[in-house]
């Protein structure tokens, strides 16, 4: 059946009675695949499959599906050499000399050290739109180059022949190898990119070097990938085909129930909120801990949220437990800190959840500082990506703020691309966003607010004390000392609250019992490299 015809048959919103008919097995048996291929929902069209430009978790996952970096995590979450054959690290841990394997791009071109250098230098060009460019800042002179203070020729990278890549760092960076698994550190094919700037948008132009490559791509409809025969570790890849559909969670859930999807839910999409409670009660849903924080980012240059006490009053007024229990159905955990507690920066949060008395005190103080009354306070607006789950969460926040303060809160739901563009331009008051760590370390959360110009910040907030604490964490002699500095940084962040944490996420998904070997990490990476269908 053609996909569009299938979608027309599947668009009815599921009622509560439909959920009662769900299978009682823990994992749904599927007829979606009788060979080595899988079908799953990625929900939305990728914004970019250029590793220098991507920023959404879904797009980053696709880039890891289609590409290989210097390192890759294995099935057990252990960091392993990928394109690296061997590495020599200087005594001061500031210079890395990587010997590369002789591998090929999907078009047959050799992949060389020069491709890495070209990719990193273009990402750091001050006029190039690379939202993750700050991830490259450990490279010597990288930050100054991005700020336009130095030419890209001063970047601390060079090639010795085609297969030796020498990297100099600003300072010793304990987690540098982990950074190399992030797509902005991947290579791009220099000759292809220079010939066609839109190479990453169409399947007949797309070039990659990972386990899978694109066969066809109907934008906003379906993306089909096949095994990359030129992948250096091709023998480890069992799946021959990935069918990725772009549909809403309700339709995806129905298709899964009909045996037409092998995987539904995180990390590419959500499950229908109304289905989660029933699935959870019947032990039919997979729940995995996630290093993800959902938050309200505030634009601190937008009146009246430039007032710290107003931001704090909002943070104290939100009843997170109510949202976690009755909107997420336990699919998350209350967040009164930005870094999840499992990363050991803090033992407990920085404020009491749903502290309405303190919230009202701070609200009155803020009105006094702003020379406003409740009646003259302009309406507050929350922007968000218009999904059913986000709408329910933000509607709950809207109701809570109205009940605590008696103020008007307006909702601004937008399509994903429009929402991201609005955030990038700083054209918002508050925006509902999430952040998933790129690697399992608290610095992956805290670095995103290091300066106001970091592409992951977008709040216009910056603190010299915060920057100092983050920088000091790089020079600590022990883990305890390092974490103390990171705790100091988080306290500064949580005192100013440019971002108001709401909950720490859990990854929720449904999985065909025939589908084996899929790797889903706490950082939201889903890897099909070792996956297979058990016949």
Short mmCIF file of C-alpha atoms in Angstrom, two decimals:
data_model
loop_
_atom_site.label_atom_id
_atom_site.label_comp_id
_atom_site.label_asym_id
_atom_site.label_seq_id
_atom_site.Cartn_x
_atom_site.Cartn_y
_atom_site.Cartn_z
CA UNK A 1 0.00 0.00 0.00
CA UNK A 2 1.31 3.39 -0.89
CA UNK A 3 2.32 5.51 2.09
CA UNK A 4 -0.11 8.36 1.39
CA UNK A 5 -3.05 5.98 1.07
CA UNK A 6 -1.99 4.35 4.34
CA UNK A 7 -1.84 7.70 6.08
CA UNK A 8 -5.38 8.52 4.95
CA UNK A 9 -6.58 5.33 6.59
CA UNK A 10 -4.68 6.10 9.79
CA UNK A 11 -5.44 9.71 10.61
CA UNK A 12 -8.37 9.13 12.98
CA UNK A 13 -7.42 10.27 16.46
CA UNK A 14 -7.30 7.25 18.76
CA UNK A 15 -9.94 7.13 21.46
CA UNK A 16 -9.45 5.65 24.89
CA UNK A 17 -11.35 2.52 23.83
CA UNK A 18 -8.84 1.92 21.06
CA UNK A 19 -6.04 1.62 23.59
CA UNK A 20 -7.93 -1.11 25.48
CA UNK A 21 -7.57 -3.34 22.46
CA UNK A 22 -3.79 -3.17 22.55
CA UNK A 23 -1.85 -6.40 22.81
CA UNK A 24 -0.90 -7.60 26.29
CA UNK A 25 2.59 -8.61 25.20
CA UNK A 26 5.51 -6.46 26.30
CA UNK A 27 6.61 -5.84 22.72
CA UNK A 28 4.36 -5.81 19.69
CA UNK A 29 4.86 -8.49 17.07
CA UNK A 30 5.16 -6.92 13.65
CA UNK A 31 4.72 -7.97 10.05
CA UNK A 32 6.47 -4.80 8.88
CA UNK A 33 9.59 -6.68 7.87
CA UNK A 34 10.17 -10.19 6.60
CA UNK A 35 13.71 -9.35 5.50
CA UNK A 36 16.55 -7.27 6.90
CA UNK A 37 14.75 -3.94 6.78
CA UNK A 38 13.02 -1.79 9.40
CA UNK A 39 10.38 0.92 9.30
CA UNK A 40 10.14 3.70 11.87
CA UNK A 41 8.82 7.23 12.27
CA UNK A 42 11.15 10.26 12.26
CA UNK A 43 8.08 12.55 12.41
CA UNK A 44 9.54 15.59 10.61
CA UNK A 45 11.69 16.29 7.58
CA UNK A 46 15.37 16.84 8.41
CA UNK A 47 16.32 20.50 8.34
CA UNK A 48 19.86 19.71 7.26
CA UNK A 49 22.00 16.64 6.72
CA UNK A 50 25.15 18.72 6.56
CA UNK A 51 27.01 17.83 9.79
CA UNK A 52 28.18 21.43 10.10
CA UNK A 53 24.64 22.83 10.12
CA UNK A 54 22.45 20.38 12.06
CA UNK A 55 21.08 21.20 15.52
CA UNK A 56 17.96 19.04 16.17
CA UNK A 57 18.37 15.69 17.92
CA UNK A 58 16.62 13.88 15.08
CA UNK A 59 18.90 15.39 12.47
CA UNK A 60 21.98 14.62 14.58
CA UNK A 61 20.85 11.00 14.81
CA UNK A 62 20.42 10.77 11.06
CA UNK A 63 23.90 12.18 10.59
CA UNK A 64 25.29 9.43 12.82
CA UNK A 65 23.35 6.90 10.74
CA UNK A 66 24.81 8.20 7.50
CA UNK A 67 28.26 9.21 8.70
CA UNK A 68 31.24 8.06 10.71
CA UNK A 69 33.54 10.22 12.81
CA UNK A 70 36.96 9.58 14.25
CA UNK A 71 35.31 7.67 17.12
CA UNK A 72 31.99 5.86 17.61
CA UNK A 73 30.35 4.31 20.67
CA UNK A 74 29.91 0.54 20.44
CA UNK A 75 26.97 -1.64 21.49
CA UNK A 76 27.96 -1.30 25.14
CA UNK A 77 28.38 2.46 25.07
CA UNK A 78 32.18 2.21 25.06
CA UNK A 79 34.11 4.72 22.94
CA UNK A 80 35.94 2.94 20.11
CA UNK A 81 38.18 4.03 17.24
CA UNK A 82 36.20 4.40 14.02
CA UNK A 83 38.11 6.20 11.27
CA UNK A 84 41.12 6.33 13.60
CA UNK A 85 43.71 3.59 13.19
CA UNK A 86 45.92 4.84 16.03
CA UNK A 87 46.45 8.00 18.08
CA UNK A 88 49.44 9.57 19.81
CA UNK A 89 48.77 12.11 22.58
CA UNK A 90 51.40 14.54 23.87
CA UNK A 91 52.43 14.55 27.52
CA UNK A 92 50.56 17.80 28.15
CA UNK A 93 47.46 16.27 26.46
CA UNK A 94 47.15 19.25 24.14
CA UNK A 95 48.29 17.65 20.87
CA UNK A 96 46.67 14.62 19.22
CA UNK A 97 48.16 12.91 16.17
CA UNK A 98 45.57 10.68 14.52
CA UNK A 99 46.54 8.05 11.96
CA UNK A 100 43.47 7.49 9.81
CA UNK A 101 42.23 4.32 8.18
CA UNK A 102 42.12 4.46 4.38
CA UNK A 103 38.36 4.67 3.84
CA UNK A 104 36.01 5.86 1.09
CA UNK A 105 33.13 8.24 0.69
CA UNK A 106 29.93 6.71 -0.68
CA UNK A 107 30.80 8.01 -4.17
CA UNK A 108 34.16 6.23 -4.10
CA UNK A 109 36.35 9.24 -3.28
CA UNK A 110 39.05 8.65 -0.65
CA UNK A 111 38.29 10.26 2.73
CA UNK A 112 41.38 12.12 3.94
CA UNK A 113 42.59 14.31 6.78
CA UNK A 114 42.05 17.29 4.47
CA UNK A 115 38.28 16.64 4.52
CA UNK A 116 38.22 16.99 8.31
CA UNK A 117 40.26 20.18 8.18
CA UNK A 118 38.03 21.69 5.50
CA UNK A 119 34.86 20.82 7.46
CA UNK A 120 36.12 22.30 10.74
CA UNK A 121 37.47 25.46 9.14
CA UNK A 122 34.25 26.20 7.26
CA UNK A 123 32.20 25.61 10.43
CA UNK A 124 34.36 28.19 12.20
CA UNK A 125 34.10 30.81 9.48
CA UNK A 126 32.35 33.77 11.14
CA UNK A 127 29.74 33.94 8.37
CA UNK A 128 28.98 30.22 8.20
CA UNK A 129 25.72 29.11 9.94
CA UNK A 130 27.06 26.37 12.24
CA UNK A 131 24.91 26.32 15.41
CA UNK A 132 27.23 23.77 17.07
CA UNK A 133 30.44 25.64 16.20
CA UNK A 134 31.19 26.19 19.89
CA UNK A 135 31.71 22.42 20.25
CA UNK A 136 34.86 23.03 18.17
CA UNK A 137 36.22 25.64 20.58
CA UNK A 138 38.69 23.28 22.30
CA UNK A 139 40.69 23.48 19.05
CA UNK A 140 43.49 26.02 19.25
CA UNK A 141 42.31 29.50 18.13
CA UNK A 142 38.84 28.18 17.21
CA UNK A 143 36.85 30.69 19.25
CA UNK A 144 38.88 33.67 18.04
CA UNK A 145 38.43 32.50 14.45
CA UNK A 146 34.64 32.21 14.84
CA UNK A 147 34.57 35.72 16.29
CA UNK A 148 36.43 36.99 13.22
CA UNK A 149 39.56 37.90 15.18
CA UNK A 150 41.82 35.43 13.33
CA UNK A 151 41.87 33.82 9.88
CA UNK A 152 40.90 30.14 9.59
CA UNK A 153 44.49 29.39 8.61
CA UNK A 154 45.39 29.87 12.29
CA UNK A 155 43.24 26.92 13.42
CA UNK A 156 45.29 24.34 15.31
CA UNK A 157 44.88 21.53 12.79
CA UNK A 158 47.09 20.28 9.97
CA UNK A 159 47.62 17.23 7.82
CA UNK A 160 50.83 15.27 7.37
CA UNK A 161 50.04 13.56 4.10
CA UNK A 162 46.52 12.32 3.40
CA UNK A 163 46.04 10.08 6.44
CA UNK A 164 47.68 11.85 9.38
CA UNK A 165 45.61 14.48 11.18
CA UNK A 166 47.38 16.59 13.80
CA UNK A 167 45.20 18.52 16.24
CA UNK A 168 46.32 21.15 18.76
CA UNK A 169 44.02 22.14 21.64
CA UNK A 170 43.79 25.38 23.58
CA UNK A 171 44.14 23.37 26.77
CA UNK A 172 43.90 19.79 27.94
CA UNK A 173 40.30 18.65 27.46
CA UNK A 174 39.45 15.44 29.36
CA UNK A 175 36.43 14.64 27.19
CA UNK A 176 37.94 15.54 23.79
CA UNK A 177 37.51 12.07 22.30
CA UNK A 178 33.82 12.12 23.27
CA UNK A 179 33.45 15.43 21.42
CA UNK A 180 34.72 13.74 18.26
CA UNK A 181 31.52 11.66 18.07
CA UNK A 182 29.42 14.82 17.61
CA UNK A 183 28.50 15.51 13.96
CA UNK A 184 30.08 19.00 13.84
CA UNK A 185 33.42 17.15 14.21
CA UNK A 186 32.65 14.92 11.20
CA UNK A 187 34.29 15.41 7.81
CA UNK A 188 32.58 16.59 4.63
CA UNK A 189 33.75 15.76 1.12
CA UNK A 190 35.57 18.96 0.16
CA UNK A 191 35.37 18.51 -3.63
CA UNK A 192 31.63 17.66 -3.55
CA UNK A 193 30.75 20.57 -1.24
CA UNK A 194 32.66 23.08 -3.36
CA UNK A 195 30.93 21.85 -6.51
CA UNK A 196 27.38 21.86 -5.09
CA UNK A 197 26.38 23.72 -1.92
CA UNK A 198 23.03 21.84 -1.83
CA UNK A 199 24.65 18.39 -1.83
CA UNK A 200 23.01 17.50 1.51
CA UNK A 201 19.41 18.16 0.44
CA UNK A 202 18.81 15.67 -2.37
CA UNK A 203 19.46 11.89 -2.52
CA UNK A 204 21.21 11.92 -5.91
CA UNK A 205 23.72 14.47 -4.60
CA UNK A 206 24.13 13.19 -1.05
CA UNK A 207 27.58 11.92 -0.03
CA UNK A 208 28.37 10.16 3.25
CA UNK A 209 30.73 7.61 4.82
CA UNK A 210 28.65 5.79 7.45
CA UNK A 211 26.73 2.49 7.74
CA UNK A 212 23.82 3.66 5.57
CA UNK A 213 23.29 6.03 2.67
CA UNK A 214 20.19 7.63 1.16
CA UNK A 215 18.36 5.86 -1.64
CA UNK A 216 15.31 8.14 -1.96
CA UNK A 217 13.89 11.16 -0.16
CA UNK A 218 10.40 12.55 -0.61
CA UNK A 219 10.54 15.64 1.56
CA UNK A 220 7.97 15.76 4.39
CA UNK A 221 6.89 12.23 3.46
CA UNK A 222 9.49 9.46 3.45
CA UNK A 223 13.25 8.91 3.52
CA UNK A 224 14.67 5.53 2.51
CA UNK A 225 18.23 4.51 3.35
CA UNK A 226 20.16 1.43 2.28
CA UNK A 227 23.33 -0.25 3.47
CA UNK A 228 26.45 1.64 2.37
CA UNK A 229 28.58 -0.92 0.53
CA UNK A 230 31.62 1.38 0.81
CA UNK A 231 31.41 1.70 4.60
CA UNK A 232 34.72 0.62 6.14
CA UNK A 233 32.97 -1.72 8.63
CA UNK A 234 30.32 -2.90 6.19
CA UNK A 235 30.54 -6.49 7.44
CA UNK A 236 29.05 -5.45 10.81
CA UNK A 237 25.90 -3.99 9.21
CA UNK A 238 23.10 -6.58 8.87
CA UNK A 239 20.14 -4.39 7.91
CA UNK A 240 19.77 -3.76 4.20
CA UNK A 241 17.17 -1.00 4.34
CA UNK A 242 15.76 1.68 6.66
CA UNK A 243 12.28 3.03 5.81
CA UNK A 244 11.74 6.33 7.62
CA UNK A 245 8.27 7.84 7.50
CA UNK A 246 7.32 11.36 8.58
CA UNK A 247 3.95 11.18 10.30
CA UNK A 248 2.28 12.39 13.50
CA UNK A 249 2.50 10.28 16.69
CA UNK A 250 -1.15 9.17 16.57
CA UNK A 251 -0.77 7.78 13.05
CA UNK A 252 2.55 6.17 13.95
CA UNK A 253 1.00 4.47 16.97
CA UNK A 254 -1.82 3.09 14.82
CA UNK A 255 0.68 1.83 12.23
CA UNK A 256 2.70 0.15 14.97
CA UNK A 257 -0.44 -1.57 16.27
CA UNK A 258 -1.16 -2.73 12.73
CA UNK A 259 2.33 -4.21 12.42
CA UNK A 260 3.50 -1.60 9.91
CA UNK A 261 6.25 -0.04 12.05
CA UNK A 262 9.07 -1.79 13.89
CA UNK A 263 9.72 1.13 16.25
CA UNK A 264 7.56 4.01 17.46
CA UNK A 265 8.46 6.83 19.83
CA UNK A 266 11.76 8.17 21.15
CA UNK A 267 14.16 9.51 20.20
CA UNK A 268 12.82 10.61 16.80
CA UNK A 269 9.23 11.21 17.85
CA UNK A 270 6.77 11.01 20.73
CA UNK A 271 4.05 8.56 21.60
CA UNK A 272 0.48 9.92 21.85
CA UNK A 273 0.06 11.33 25.38
CA UNK A 274 -3.35 9.70 25.72
CA UNK A 275 -1.86 6.28 24.96
CA UNK A 276 1.09 6.45 27.36
CA UNK A 277 -0.87 5.98 30.58
CA UNK A 278 -2.60 2.82 29.32
CA UNK A 279 0.59 1.40 27.80
CA UNK A 280 2.49 2.05 31.01
CA UNK A 281 -0.13 0.40 33.21
CA UNK A 282 -0.05 -2.69 31.00
CA UNK A 283 3.76 -2.88 30.90
CA UNK A 284 3.80 -2.44 27.13
CA UNK A 285 6.13 0.53 26.87
CA UNK A 286 9.91 0.75 27.00
CA UNK A 287 11.17 3.53 29.31
CA UNK A 288 14.83 4.55 29.22
CA UNK A 289 16.53 7.23 31.29
CA UNK A 290 17.53 10.23 29.23
CA UNK A 291 20.12 12.93 29.80
CA UNK A 292 17.59 15.52 28.69
CA UNK A 293 16.23 18.64 30.35
CA UNK A 294 13.06 20.34 29.12
CA UNK A 295 12.97 24.02 29.97
CA UNK A 296 11.49 27.42 29.35
CA UNK A 297 14.25 29.52 27.83
CA UNK A 298 13.75 33.22 28.49
CA UNK A 299 14.95 36.10 26.35
CA UNK A 300 16.47 38.28 29.07
CA UNK A 301 16.63 41.26 26.72
CA UNK A 302 12.84 41.11 26.15
CA UNK A 303 10.82 43.23 28.58
CA UNK A 304 9.65 42.29 31.20
CA UNK A 305 11.67 39.05 31.38
CA UNK A 306 14.82 41.11 31.71
CA UNK A 307 13.87 41.17 35.42
CA UNK A 308 15.46 38.29 37.34
CA UNK A 309 12.80 38.18 40.05
CA UNK A 310 10.06 37.79 37.45
CA UNK A 311 11.93 34.84 35.94
CA UNK A 312 12.39 33.33 39.40
CA UNK A 313 8.72 33.83 40.28
CA UNK A 314 7.73 31.86 37.17
CA UNK A 315 10.19 29.07 38.06
CA UNK A 316 8.78 28.78 41.61
CA UNK A 317 5.14 28.91 40.47
CA UNK A 318 5.30 25.93 38.10
CA UNK A 319 4.05 22.67 39.63
CA UNK A 320 6.32 20.18 37.87
CA UNK A 321 5.09 17.13 39.78
CA UNK A 322 1.57 17.76 38.53
CA UNK A 323 2.87 17.91 34.94
CA UNK A 324 5.01 14.77 35.34
CA UNK A 325 2.16 12.80 36.96
CA UNK A 326 -0.85 13.94 34.93
CA UNK A 327 0.53 15.07 31.56
CA UNK A 328 3.60 12.87 31.13
CA UNK A 329 2.19 9.90 33.12
CA UNK A 330 5.55 9.33 34.87
CA UNK A 331 7.43 9.68 31.59
CA UNK A 332 9.80 12.18 33.17
CA UNK A 333 11.18 13.48 36.47
CA UNK A 334 10.76 16.84 38.22
CA UNK A 335 13.64 19.22 37.36
CA UNK A 336 14.60 21.93 39.82
CA UNK A 337 18.19 21.86 38.56
CA UNK A 338 19.45 22.11 35.03
CA UNK A 339 21.89 19.16 35.11
CA UNK A 340 20.22 15.78 35.82
CA UNK A 341 21.14 14.56 39.32
CA UNK A 342 22.59 11.29 37.98
CA UNK A 343 25.59 13.29 36.72
CA UNK A 344 26.48 14.08 40.34
CA UNK A 345 26.85 17.87 40.18
CA UNK A 346 24.22 18.40 42.88
CA UNK A 347 22.35 16.14 45.30
CA UNK A 348 19.07 18.04 45.11
CA UNK A 349 17.47 20.91 43.24
CA UNK A 350 17.99 24.62 43.80
CA UNK A 351 14.42 25.54 44.69
CA UNK A 352 11.18 23.94 45.86
CA UNK A 353 8.81 22.77 43.17
CA UNK A 354 5.45 24.54 43.06
CA UNK A 355 6.35 27.01 45.84
CA UNK A 356 3.42 29.34 45.22
CA UNK A 357 3.95 31.47 48.32
CA UNK A 358 7.54 32.28 47.39
CA UNK A 359 6.47 32.73 43.77
CA UNK A 360 3.93 35.43 44.72
CA UNK A 361 6.49 37.23 46.91
CA UNK A 362 8.98 37.33 44.04
CA UNK A 363 6.24 38.37 41.60
CA UNK A 364 5.28 41.37 43.73
CA UNK A 365 8.95 42.31 44.10
CA UNK A 366 9.39 42.10 40.33
CA UNK A 367 6.37 44.32 39.68
CA UNK A 368 7.77 46.90 42.09
CA UNK A 369 11.18 46.83 40.38
CA UNK A 370 9.54 47.16 36.96
CA UNK A 371 7.18 49.95 38.14
CA UNK A 372 4.21 47.86 37.02
CA UNK A 373 1.03 46.44 38.49
CA UNK A 374 -0.56 43.10 37.71
CA UNK A 375 -2.98 44.98 35.44
CA UNK A 376 -0.27 46.86 33.51
CA UNK A 377 2.06 43.85 33.14
CA UNK A 378 2.07 43.03 29.41
CA UNK A 379 0.93 39.52 28.43
CA UNK A 380 3.66 36.89 28.54
CA UNK A 381 4.02 34.65 25.49
CA UNK A 382 5.37 31.10 25.35
CA UNK A 383 6.60 29.91 21.94
CA UNK A 384 6.87 26.19 21.25
CA UNK A 385 7.06 23.53 18.54
CA UNK A 386 3.43 22.62 17.90
CA UNK A 387 3.22 18.97 18.93
CA UNK A 388 0.40 17.47 20.99
CA UNK A 389 2.76 16.70 23.87
CA UNK A 390 4.26 20.20 23.94
CA UNK A 391 0.82 21.79 23.74
CA UNK A 392 -0.43 19.84 26.76
CA UNK A 393 2.65 20.73 28.80
CA UNK A 394 2.57 24.43 27.94
CA UNK A 395 -1.19 24.61 28.44
CA UNK A 396 -0.63 23.24 31.95
CA UNK A 397 2.05 25.89 32.59
CA UNK A 398 -0.31 28.56 31.24
CA UNK A 399 -3.05 27.45 33.66
CA UNK A 400 -0.65 27.31 36.61
CA UNK A 401 0.73 30.82 36.03
CA UNK A 402 -2.78 32.17 35.63
CA UNK A 403 -3.89 30.54 38.89
CA UNK A 404 -0.85 31.69 40.89
CA UNK A 405 -0.54 35.24 39.52
CA UNK A 406 -3.83 35.95 37.75
CA UNK A 407 -1.96 37.08 34.60
CA UNK A 408 -2.43 36.54 30.89
CA UNK A 409 -0.11 34.00 29.26
CA UNK A 410 -0.43 33.60 25.51
CA UNK A 411 0.57 30.53 23.53
CA UNK A 412 2.56 30.69 20.28
CA UNK A 413 2.64 27.21 18.67
CA UNK A 414 4.79 27.01 15.54
CA UNK A 415 6.03 24.51 12.98
CA UNK A 416 9.49 23.26 13.91
CA UNK A 417 11.51 25.16 11.29
CA UNK A 418 9.67 28.43 11.99
CA UNK A 419 10.15 27.94 15.72
CA UNK A 420 13.90 27.44 15.38
CA UNK A 421 14.20 30.47 13.12
CA UNK A 422 12.35 32.60 15.65
CA UNK A 423 14.64 31.42 18.46
CA UNK A 424 17.76 32.05 16.40
CA UNK A 425 16.64 35.61 15.70
CA UNK A 426 15.83 36.18 19.39
CA UNK A 427 12.25 37.07 18.50
CA UNK A 428 10.54 35.54 21.54
CA UNK A 429 9.84 36.04 25.26
CA UNK A 430 9.82 32.46 26.50
CA UNK A 431 10.30 29.32 24.44
CA UNK A 432 9.78 25.69 25.42
CA UNK A 433 12.90 23.76 24.43
CA UNK A 434 14.87 20.72 25.41
CA UNK A 435 18.56 19.92 25.64
CA UNK A 436 20.01 16.42 25.43
CA UNK A 437 23.63 15.97 26.42
CA UNK A 438 25.99 15.20 23.56
CA UNK A 439 28.05 13.01 25.89
CA UNK A 440 27.73 11.77 29.47
CA UNK A 441 29.30 14.66 31.35
CA UNK A 442 27.72 17.67 33.13
CA UNK A 443 29.81 20.06 31.04
CA UNK A 444 27.67 19.06 28.05
CA UNK A 445 24.75 20.81 29.80
CA UNK A 446 26.62 23.76 31.23
CA UNK A 447 28.69 24.70 28.16
CA UNK A 448 25.57 25.63 26.20
CA UNK A 449 25.18 28.83 28.25
CA UNK A 450 28.87 29.71 28.50
CA UNK A 451 28.56 32.90 26.45
CA UNK A 452 25.65 34.75 24.88
CA UNK A 453 27.11 34.13 21.42
CA UNK A 454 27.15 30.34 21.72
CA UNK A 455 24.67 29.03 19.14
CA UNK A 456 23.00 26.80 21.73
CA UNK A 457 22.29 29.65 24.18
CA UNK A 458 19.83 32.03 22.47
CA UNK A 459 18.82 33.66 25.78
CA UNK A 460 21.18 36.69 25.57
CA UNK A 461 22.42 35.72 29.04
CA UNK A 462 26.09 35.85 29.95
CA UNK A 463 27.93 35.87 33.28
CA UNK A 464 31.64 36.46 33.79
CA UNK A 465 31.50 34.45 37.04
CA UNK A 466 29.87 31.58 35.16
CA UNK A 467 32.53 31.69 32.44
CA UNK A 468 35.25 31.74 35.11
CA UNK A 469 33.84 28.68 36.89
CA UNK A 470 33.51 26.73 33.64
CA UNK A 471 37.06 27.63 32.59
CA UNK A 472 38.44 26.69 36.00
CA UNK A 473 36.88 23.23 35.70
CA UNK A 474 39.31 22.45 32.86
CA UNK A 475 42.36 22.86 35.10
CA UNK A 476 41.35 20.82 38.14
CA UNK A 477 43.62 18.11 39.51
CA UNK A 478 40.82 15.82 40.65
CA UNK A 479 37.28 14.84 39.69
CA UNK A 480 36.01 16.15 43.03
CA UNK A 481 37.57 19.57 42.44
CA UNK A 482 36.25 19.66 38.88
CA UNK A 483 32.70 18.82 39.94
CA UNK A 484 32.85 21.46 42.67
CA UNK A 485 33.59 24.08 40.00
CA UNK A 486 30.76 22.78 37.83
CA UNK A 487 28.43 22.95 40.81
CA UNK A 488 29.52 26.56 41.33
CA UNK A 489 28.65 27.28 37.71
CA UNK A 490 25.23 25.65 37.95
CA UNK A 491 24.39 27.65 41.08
CA UNK A 492 25.05 30.86 39.12
CA UNK A 493 22.85 29.63 36.28
CA UNK A 494 20.04 28.64 38.62
CA UNK A 495 20.20 31.95 40.47
CA UNK A 496 19.80 34.02 37.30
CA UNK A 497 17.48 31.49 35.59
CA UNK A 498 17.82 32.45 31.92
CA UNK A 499 16.43 28.94 31.43
CA UNK A 500 13.78 27.55 33.78
CA UNK A 501 14.01 23.74 34.07
CA UNK A 502 10.71 21.86 34.04
CA UNK A 503 11.46 18.16 33.78
CA UNK A 504 14.13 15.62 32.94
CA UNK A 505 12.95 13.37 30.17
CA UNK A 506 12.60 9.64 29.75
CA UNK A 507 12.80 8.03 26.32
CA UNK A 508 9.55 6.16 25.64
CA UNK A 509 9.22 3.79 22.73
CA UNK A 510 7.52 0.66 21.41
CA UNK A 511 9.69 -1.98 19.76
CA UNK A 512 8.89 -4.92 17.52
CA UNK A 513 10.05 -8.07 19.31
CA UNK A 514 11.76 -9.25 16.11
CA UNK A 515 13.98 -6.17 16.03
CA UNK A 516 17.25 -6.84 17.86
CA UNK A 517 20.54 -5.04 18.38
CA UNK A 518 19.31 -1.43 18.34
CA UNK A 519 21.45 0.78 20.58
CA UNK A 520 19.64 3.61 22.39
CA UNK A 521 21.81 5.70 24.70
CA UNK A 522 21.04 8.13 27.53
CA UNK A 523 22.10 10.95 25.21
CA UNK A 524 19.40 10.07 22.68
CA UNK A 525 21.62 8.42 20.08
CA UNK A 526 19.82 5.58 18.33
CA UNK A 527 22.18 3.40 16.31
CA UNK A 528 21.00 0.78 13.81
CA UNK A 529 24.55 -0.23 12.81
CA UNK A 530 24.32 -3.58 14.65
CA UNK A 531 20.54 -4.02 14.41
CA UNK A 532 18.86 -6.95 12.67
CA UNK A 533 15.51 -8.66 12.20
CA UNK A 534 15.34 -12.05 13.87
CA UNK A 535 13.52 -14.26 11.39
#
